[in-house]
PDB file of C-alpha atoms in Angstrom:
ATOM      1  CA  GLN A 534     172.019  69.855 104.347  1.00 44.00           C
ATOM      2  CA  GLN A 535     170.705  66.414 102.896  1.00 44.00           C
ATOM      3  CA  LEU A 536     167.111  66.696 102.476  1.00 45.00           C
ATOM      4  CA  GLY A 537     166.616  64.666 104.962  1.00 46.00           C
ATOM      5  CA  CYS A 538     167.928  66.651 107.620  1.00 47.00           C
ATOM      6  CA  PHE A 539     165.660  70.045 106.263  1.00 47.00           C
ATOM      7  CA  SER A 540     164.122  71.875 108.660  1.00 48.00           C
ATOM      8  CA  PRO A 541     161.973  74.281 107.346  1.00 46.00           C
ATOM      9  CA  PRO A 542     161.900  77.771 108.351  1.00 48.00           C
ATOM     10  CA  PRO A 543     159.942  79.052 111.702  1.00 46.00           C
ATOM     11  CA  MET A 544     157.065  80.537 109.341  1.00 41.00           C
ATOM     12  CA  LEU A 545     156.307  77.254 107.314  1.00 38.00           C
ATOM     13  CA  ALA A 546     156.413  74.805 109.782  1.00 41.00           C
ATOM     14  CA  PHE A 547     154.072  77.190 111.547  1.00 37.00           C
ATOM     15  CA  ALA A 548     151.664  77.763 108.594  1.00 39.00           C
ATOM     16  CA  SER A 549     151.426  74.222 107.776  1.00 40.00           C
ATOM     17  CA  SER A 550     150.776  72.432 111.239  1.00 41.00           C
ATOM     18  CA  PRO A 551     147.474  73.225 111.406  1.00 39.00           C
ATOM     19  CA  LEU A 552     146.726  71.356 108.473  1.00 36.00           C
ATOM     20  CA  SER A 553     148.700  68.686 109.759  1.00 38.00           C
ATOM     21  CA  PHE A 554     145.107  68.205 111.500  1.00 38.00           C
ATOM     22  CA  SER A 555     143.065  68.802 108.889  1.00 40.00           C
ATOM     23  CA  ALA A 556     142.441  65.084 107.553  1.00 38.00           C
ATOM     24  CA  PRO A 557     141.671  63.617 111.320  1.00 40.00           C
ATOM     25  CA  ALA A 558     139.117  66.648 111.677  1.00 39.00           C
ATOM     26  CA  LEU A 559     137.361  65.858 107.628  1.00 36.00           C
ATOM     27  CA  ALA A 560     137.677  62.469 108.332  1.00 38.00           C
ATOM     28  CA  ARG A 561     135.144  62.787 111.274  1.00 43.00           C
ATOM     29  CA  PRO A 562     131.950  63.097 109.973  1.00 40.00           C
ATOM     30  CA  ALA A 563     132.401  60.026 107.477  1.00 42.00           C
ATOM     31  CA  ALA A 564     133.753  57.810 109.987  1.00 48.00           C
ATOM     32  CA  ALA A 565     130.953  58.735 112.549  1.00 48.00           C
ATOM     33  CA  LEU A 566     127.746  58.075 109.369  1.00 44.00           C
ATOM     34  CA  ARG A 567     129.877  54.533 109.033  1.00 55.00           C
ATOM     35  CA  GLY A 568     129.798  53.550 112.363  1.00 55.00           C
ATOM     36  CA  ALA A 569     126.140  54.500 113.280  1.00 51.00           C
ATOM     37  CA  ALA A 570     125.104  52.650 109.886  1.00 52.00           C
ATOM     38  CA  SER A 571     127.224  49.865 110.791  1.00 59.00           C
ATOM     39  CA  MET A 572     125.078  50.516 114.656  1.00 63.00           C
ATOM     40  CA  GLY A 573     121.230  51.022 112.914  1.00 61.00           C
ATOM     41  CA  LEU A 574     121.192  54.067 113.992  1.00 58.00           C
ATOM     42  CA  ALA A 575     119.077  56.836 112.047  1.00 58.00           C
ATOM     43  CA  PRO A 576     120.766  59.212 109.753  1.00 61.00           C
ATOM     44  CA  PRO A 577     121.133  62.330 110.616  1.00 67.00           C
ATOM     45  CA  VAL A 578     117.447  64.531 110.452  1.00 74.00           C
ATOM     46  CA  GLU A 579     117.205  66.888 107.379  1.00 86.00           C
ATOM     47  CA  LYS A 580     118.102  70.305 107.278  1.00 88.00           C
ATOM     48  CA  SER A 581     115.110  72.633 105.853  1.00 87.00           C
ATOM     49  CA  GLN A 582     115.999  74.144 102.247  1.00 88.00           C
ATOM     50  CA  ALA A 583     113.537  77.490 103.064  1.00 88.00           C
ATOM     51  CA  LEU A 584     115.277  77.543 106.629  1.00 89.00           C
ATOM     52  CA  PRO A 585     118.578  75.825 107.138  1.00 88.00           C
ATOM     53  CA  PHE A 586     119.743  76.293 110.505  1.00 90.00           C
ATOM     54  CA  ALA A 587     115.737  74.600 111.212  1.00 88.00           C
ATOM     55  CA  GLU A 588     114.580  70.390 111.214  1.00 90.00           C
ATOM     56  CA  ARG A 589     113.525  70.143 107.478  1.00 91.00           C
ATOM     57  CA  PRO A 590     109.209  69.005 108.779  1.00 90.00           C
ATOM     58  CA  ALA A 591     108.423  65.144 108.433  1.00 89.00           C
ATOM     59  CA  LYS A 592     105.053  65.793 105.821  1.00 90.00           C
ATOM     60  CA  LEU A 593     106.876  68.340 104.051  1.00 91.00           C
ATOM     61  CA  ASP A 594     108.962  65.715 101.826  1.00 89.00           C
ATOM     62  CA  GLY A 595     109.485  68.266  98.267  1.00 88.00           C
ATOM     63  CA  THR A 596     106.572  65.709  96.653  1.00 89.00           C
ATOM     64  CA  LEU A 597     104.217  68.496  96.067  1.00 91.00           C
ATOM     65  CA  VAL A 598     105.538  71.367  93.874  1.00 92.00           C
ATOM     66  CA  GLY A 599     107.593  74.309  95.390  1.00 93.00           C
ATOM     67  CA  ASP A 600     108.087  72.429  98.572  1.00 92.00           C
ATOM     68  CA  VAL A 601     111.253  73.722 100.546  1.00 92.00           C
ATOM     69  CA  GLY A 602     110.531  72.932 103.353  1.00 92.00           C
ATOM     70  CA  PHE A 603     109.250  76.276 104.870  1.00 93.00           C
ATOM     71  CA  ASP A 604     106.128  76.089 108.073  1.00 91.00           C
ATOM     72  CA  PRO A 605     108.386  77.953 111.522  1.00 91.00           C
ATOM     73  CA  LEU A 606     105.143  77.039 113.072  1.00 92.00           C
ATOM     74  CA  GLY A 607     104.773  73.577 112.645  1.00 91.00           C
ATOM     75  CA  LEU A 608     101.000  73.786 111.256  1.00 92.00           C
ATOM     76  CA  SER A 609     102.068  70.384 109.434  1.00 91.00           C
ATOM     77  CA  ASN A 610     101.725  68.644 112.185  1.00 91.00           C
ATOM     78  CA  ILE A 611      97.938  69.741 113.303  1.00 93.00           C
ATOM     79  CA  LEU A 612      96.214  70.325 109.566  1.00 92.00           C
ATOM     80  CA  PRO A 613      96.223  68.427 106.056  1.00 92.00           C
ATOM     81  CA  ILE A 614      98.948  69.151 104.069  1.00 92.00           C
ATOM     82  CA  GLU A 615      96.571  68.886 100.807  1.00 92.00           C
ATOM     83  CA  TRP A 616      94.118  71.099 102.866  1.00 92.00           C
ATOM     84  CA  MET A 617      96.419  73.857 103.709  1.00 93.00           C
ATOM     85  CA  ARG A 618      97.768  73.723  99.848  1.00 94.00           C
ATOM     86  CA  GLU A 619      94.888  74.137  98.963  1.00 93.00           C
ATOM     87  CA  ALA A 620      94.027  76.582 100.976  1.00 93.00           C
ATOM     88  CA  GLU A 621      98.145  78.534  99.470  1.00 95.00           C
ATOM     89  CA  LEU A 622      97.123  78.162  96.131  1.00 95.00           C
ATOM     90  CA  LYS A 623      93.424  79.480  96.723  1.00 94.00           C
ATOM     91  CA  HIS A 624      94.569  82.591  98.032  1.00 96.00           C
ATOM     92  CA  GLY A 625      97.545  82.723  96.365  1.00 97.00           C
ATOM     93  CA  ARG A 626      94.969  82.640  92.741  1.00 96.00           C
ATOM     94  CA  VAL A 627      93.020  85.542  94.277  1.00 95.00           C
ATOM     95  CA  CYS A 628      95.582  87.695  95.568  1.00 97.00           C
ATOM     96  CA  MET A 629      97.698  87.033  92.575  1.00 97.00           C
ATOM     97  CA  LEU A 630      93.577  88.591  90.628  1.00 96.00           C
ATOM     98  CA  ALA A 631      93.903  91.109  93.772  1.00 95.00           C
ATOM     99  CA  VAL A 632      97.032  93.245  93.398  1.00 96.00           C
ATOM    100  CA  VAL A 633      96.157  93.901  89.650  1.00 96.00           C
ATOM    101  CA  GLY A 634      91.818  94.209  89.896  1.00 93.00           C
ATOM    102  CA  TYR A 635      93.149  97.313  92.693  1.00 94.00           C
ATOM    103  CA  ILE A 636      95.349  99.186  90.436  1.00 94.00           C
ATOM    104  CA  VAL A 637      93.340  98.943  87.817  1.00 91.00           C
ATOM    105  CA  VAL A 638      90.239 100.176  89.501  1.00 89.00           C
ATOM    106  CA  ASP A 639      92.420 103.071  90.595  1.00 89.00           C
ATOM    107  CA  LYS A 640      93.653 103.479  87.183  1.00 89.00           C
ATOM    108  CA  GLY A 641      90.433 104.305  86.325  1.00 84.00           C
ATOM    109  CA  LEU A 642      88.613 100.696  84.948  1.00 84.00           C
ATOM    110  CA  ARG A 643      84.591 100.388  85.799  1.00 80.00           C
ATOM    111  CA  ALA A 644      82.735  96.723  84.961  1.00 77.00           C
ATOM    112  CA  PRO A 645      79.984  97.630  82.244  1.00 76.00           C
ATOM    113  CA  GLY A 646      76.706  99.169  84.914  1.00 70.00           C
ATOM    114  CA  ALA A 647      78.986 100.837  87.063  1.00 68.00           C
ATOM    115  CA  GLU A 648      80.838 103.784  85.132  1.00 67.00           C
ATOM    116  CA  LYS A 649      78.624 106.419  86.609  1.00 66.00           C
ATOM    117  CA  LEU A 650      77.341 104.237  89.882  1.00 62.00           C
ATOM    118  CA  VAL A 651      80.973 104.254  91.331  1.00 62.00           C
ATOM    119  CA  ALA A 652      82.692 106.819  89.307  1.00 61.00           C
ATOM    120  CA  ALA A 653      84.374 109.009  91.895  1.00 69.00           C
ATOM    121  CA  THR A 654      85.163 105.511  93.957  1.00 81.00           C
ATOM    122  CA  SER A 655      88.845 104.153  94.590  1.00 86.00           C
ATOM    123  CA  SER A 656      89.926 100.991  95.290  1.00 90.00           C
ATOM    124  CA  PHE A 657      90.389 101.609  98.733  1.00 91.00           C
ATOM    125  CA  THR A 658      86.109 102.866  99.139  1.00 88.00           C
ATOM    126  CA  ALA A 659      85.043 100.535  96.715  1.00 86.00           C
ATOM    127  CA  HIS A 660      83.986  98.087  99.719  1.00 87.00           C
ATOM    128  CA  ASP A 661      81.405 100.470 100.927  1.00 87.00           C
ATOM    129  CA  ALA A 662      79.960 102.192  98.126  1.00 84.00           C
ATOM    130  CA  ALA A 663      79.496  97.519  96.342  1.00 83.00           C
ATOM    131  CA  VAL A 664      77.378  97.728 100.345  1.00 87.00           C
ATOM    132  CA  GLN A 665      75.745 100.886  99.950  1.00 86.00           C
ATOM    133  CA  SER A 666      74.528 100.144  96.520  1.00 81.00           C
ATOM    134  CA  GLY A 667      74.169  96.214  96.950  1.00 83.00           C
ATOM    135  CA  HIS A 668      76.081  95.030  94.048  1.00 81.00           C
ATOM    136  CA  MET A 669      77.983  92.742  96.793  1.00 87.00           C
ATOM    137  CA  TRP A 670      75.407  90.713  96.914  1.00 91.00           C
ATOM    138  CA  ALA A 671      76.285  89.839  93.176  1.00 88.00           C
ATOM    139  CA  LEU A 672      79.619  89.424  94.413  1.00 88.00           C
ATOM    140  CA  LEU A 673      79.004  87.398  97.634  1.00 93.00           C
ATOM    141  CA  LEU A 674      76.853  85.042  95.408  1.00 95.00           C
ATOM    142  CA  ALA A 675      79.960  84.814  92.611  1.00 93.00           C
ATOM    143  CA  CYS A 676      82.356  83.430  95.407  1.00 92.00           C
ATOM    144  CA  GLY A 677      79.224  81.255  97.480  1.00 94.00           C
ATOM    145  CA  LEU A 678      78.714  79.615  94.068  1.00 93.00           C
ATOM    146  CA  PHE A 679      82.206  78.961  93.253  1.00 90.00           C
ATOM    147  CA  GLU A 680      82.716  77.762  96.954  1.00 91.00           C
ATOM    148  CA  ILE A 681      79.933  75.159  96.640  1.00 92.00           C
ATOM    149  CA  VAL A 682      80.818  73.976  93.690  1.00 86.00           C
ATOM    150  CA  GLY A 683      84.659  73.365  94.462  1.00 88.00           C
ATOM    151  CA  ALA A 684      83.932  71.365  97.895  1.00 90.00           C
ATOM    152  CA  GLY A 685      83.348  68.613  96.178  1.00 87.00           C
ATOM    153  CA  ALA A 686      86.701  68.725  94.641  1.00 88.00           C
ATOM    154  CA  ILE A 687      88.587  69.286  97.970  1.00 90.00           C
ATOM    155  CA  ALA A 688      86.644  66.381  99.790  1.00 90.00           C
ATOM    156  CA  SER A 689      87.663  64.028  97.314  1.00 87.00           C
ATOM    157  CA  THR A 690      91.538  65.476  97.992  1.00 88.00           C
ATOM    158  CA  LEU A 691      91.551  64.831 101.667  1.00 89.00           C
ATOM    159  CA  ASN A 692      89.204  61.107 101.694  1.00 90.00           C
ATOM    160  CA  GLY A 693      92.490  59.614  99.909  1.00 88.00           C
ATOM    161  CA  GLY A 694      91.017  60.720  96.129  1.00 86.00           C
ATOM    162  CA  ASP A 695      93.006  61.138  92.897  1.00 88.00           C
ATOM    163  CA  ARG A 696      92.554  64.879  92.892  1.00 89.00           C
ATOM    164  CA  LYS A 697      96.192  67.244  93.618  1.00 88.00           C
ATOM    165  CA  PRO A 698      95.307  70.030  95.217  1.00 89.00           C
ATOM    166  CA  GLY A 699      94.406  72.932  93.912  1.00 88.00           C
ATOM    167  CA  GLU A 700      93.677  71.080  90.505  1.00 88.00           C
ATOM    168  CA  PHE A 701      89.994  71.597  88.688  1.00 87.00           C
ATOM    169  CA  ALA A 702      90.967  70.842  85.117  1.00 79.00           C
ATOM    170  CA  LEU A 703      91.581  74.082  83.845  1.00 80.00           C
ATOM    171  CA  THR A 704      95.134  73.653  82.186  1.00 77.00           C
ATOM    172  CA  GLY A 705      94.452  75.407  78.699  1.00 77.00           C
ATOM    173  CA  GLY A 706      96.257  72.165  76.824  1.00 78.00           C
ATOM    174  CA  PHE A 707      99.712  72.773  78.857  1.00 75.00           C
ATOM    175  CA  ASP A 708      98.875  68.951  80.419  1.00 77.00           C
ATOM    176  CA  ARG A 709      99.862  67.618  77.295  1.00 83.00           C
ATOM    177  CA  ASP A 710     104.182  68.309  77.581  1.00 85.00           C
ATOM    178  CA  ALA A 711     104.583  66.890  81.919  1.00 86.00           C
ATOM    179  CA  ALA A 712     107.665  69.096  81.853  1.00 89.00           C
ATOM    180  CA  LYS A 713     106.435  72.270  81.113  1.00 89.00           C
ATOM    181  CA  LEU A 714     103.366  71.917  82.983  1.00 88.00           C
ATOM    182  CA  GLU A 715     105.674  70.969  86.427  1.00 91.00           C
ATOM    183  CA  ARG A 716     107.335  74.084  85.721  1.00 92.00           C
ATOM    184  CA  PHE A 717     104.267  76.335  85.204  1.00 92.00           C
ATOM    185  CA  LYS A 718     103.096  74.792  88.456  1.00 93.00           C
ATOM    186  CA  LEU A 719     106.109  75.880  89.989  1.00 95.00           C
ATOM    187  CA  ALA A 720     105.747  79.645  88.744  1.00 95.00           C
ATOM    188  CA  GLU A 721     102.383  79.364  90.289  1.00 95.00           C
ATOM    189  CA  ILE A 722     102.989  78.580  93.868  1.00 96.00           C
ATOM    190  CA  LYS A 723     105.597  80.942  93.350  1.00 96.00           C
ATOM    191  CA  HIS A 724     104.031  83.732  92.645  1.00 97.00           C
ATOM    192  CA  SER A 725     101.749  83.561  94.460  1.00 97.00           C
ATOM    193  CA  ARG A 726     103.678  83.533  97.018  1.00 96.00           C
ATOM    194  CA  LEU A 727     104.880  86.648  96.508  1.00 97.00           C
ATOM    195  CA  ALA A 728     101.564  88.335  95.241  1.00 97.00           C
ATOM    196  CA  MET A 729      99.947  87.473  98.850  1.00 97.00           C
ATOM    197  CA  MET A 730     103.300  89.452 100.246  1.00 97.00           C
ATOM    198  CA  ALA A 731     102.325  92.087  97.553  1.00 96.00           C
ATOM    199  CA  PHE A 732      98.883  92.605  98.518  1.00 96.00           C
ATOM    200  CA  SER A 733      99.433  92.700 102.074  1.00 96.00           C
ATOM    201  CA  GLY A 734     102.065  96.022 101.792  1.00 95.00           C
ATOM    202  CA  LEU A 735      99.693  97.017  98.550  1.00 94.00           C
ATOM    203  CA  VAL A 736      96.166  97.584 100.931  1.00 94.00           C
ATOM    204  CA  THR A 737      98.673  98.692 104.411  1.00 94.00           C
ATOM    205  CA  GLN A 738     101.027 101.539 102.695  1.00 93.00           C
ATOM    206  CA  ASP A 739      96.914 102.484 100.832  1.00 93.00           C
ATOM    207  CA  ALA A 740      95.712 102.551 104.298  1.00 92.00           C
ATOM    208  CA  LEU A 741      98.366 104.748 106.336  1.00 92.00           C
ATOM    209  CA  SER A 742      97.132 107.730 103.538  1.00 89.00           C
ATOM    210  CA  HIS A 743      93.477 106.617 103.660  1.00 88.00           C
ATOM    211  CA  GLY A 744      93.563 105.537  99.943  1.00 86.00           C
ATOM    212  CA  ALA A 745      94.557 108.839  99.099  1.00 86.00           C
ATOM    213  CA  THR A 746      97.856 108.399  97.137  1.00 85.00           C
ATOM    214  CA  GLY A 747      97.306 106.245  95.150  1.00 83.00           C
ATOM    215  CA  PHE A 748      98.682 104.643  92.327  1.00 87.00           C
ATOM    216  CA  PRO A 749     102.017 103.643  92.855  1.00 87.00           C
ATOM    217  CA  TYR A 750     100.934 104.052  97.061  1.00 86.00           C
ATOM    218  CA  PHE A 751     103.790 106.564  98.800  1.00 82.00           C
TER     219      PHE A 751
END
């Protein structure tokens, strides 16, 4: 037979038939975008990086370090985004310290002067022991002072100042290299989020046995 009269086998024709419709199907989104742009319509809504099936919250535009568009409850539409980032960093830093502190106390470390007072105290029972001994007042005073000192800085951020959420000029000299500082900021927010989840799980697991299991809490 001549080439112009060649007829493909039935199986080959069946397999290739869907491909004949692929080009128009793939071309439709591009054509739709061009058509939307020519008519002055808004572009398609951007999806969240953390939740690809949901729309990216309008205020989570990627300007904050570690922003992946995660806000399933829509809190960014209710509270200032700077306030929530300040709270996220503060709670994350506390939890990073808390995870380490919780474990080392259960491994036997005690603060200077408290060895005899709380020698048999575990992390799970430390709160009640500190309340009974009165040492909780010292801790409350220290936390109160930190909150008072930080209130002015937070107010500056919320009132449109140059200060970014969570910054207290404690960079350790890493601010000399802007790229390195950004990497450390990203590492901090990731570790903060992990520590908040870790401490919640750690305390819950320890509470299930009323502090009887100890480290590693299972």
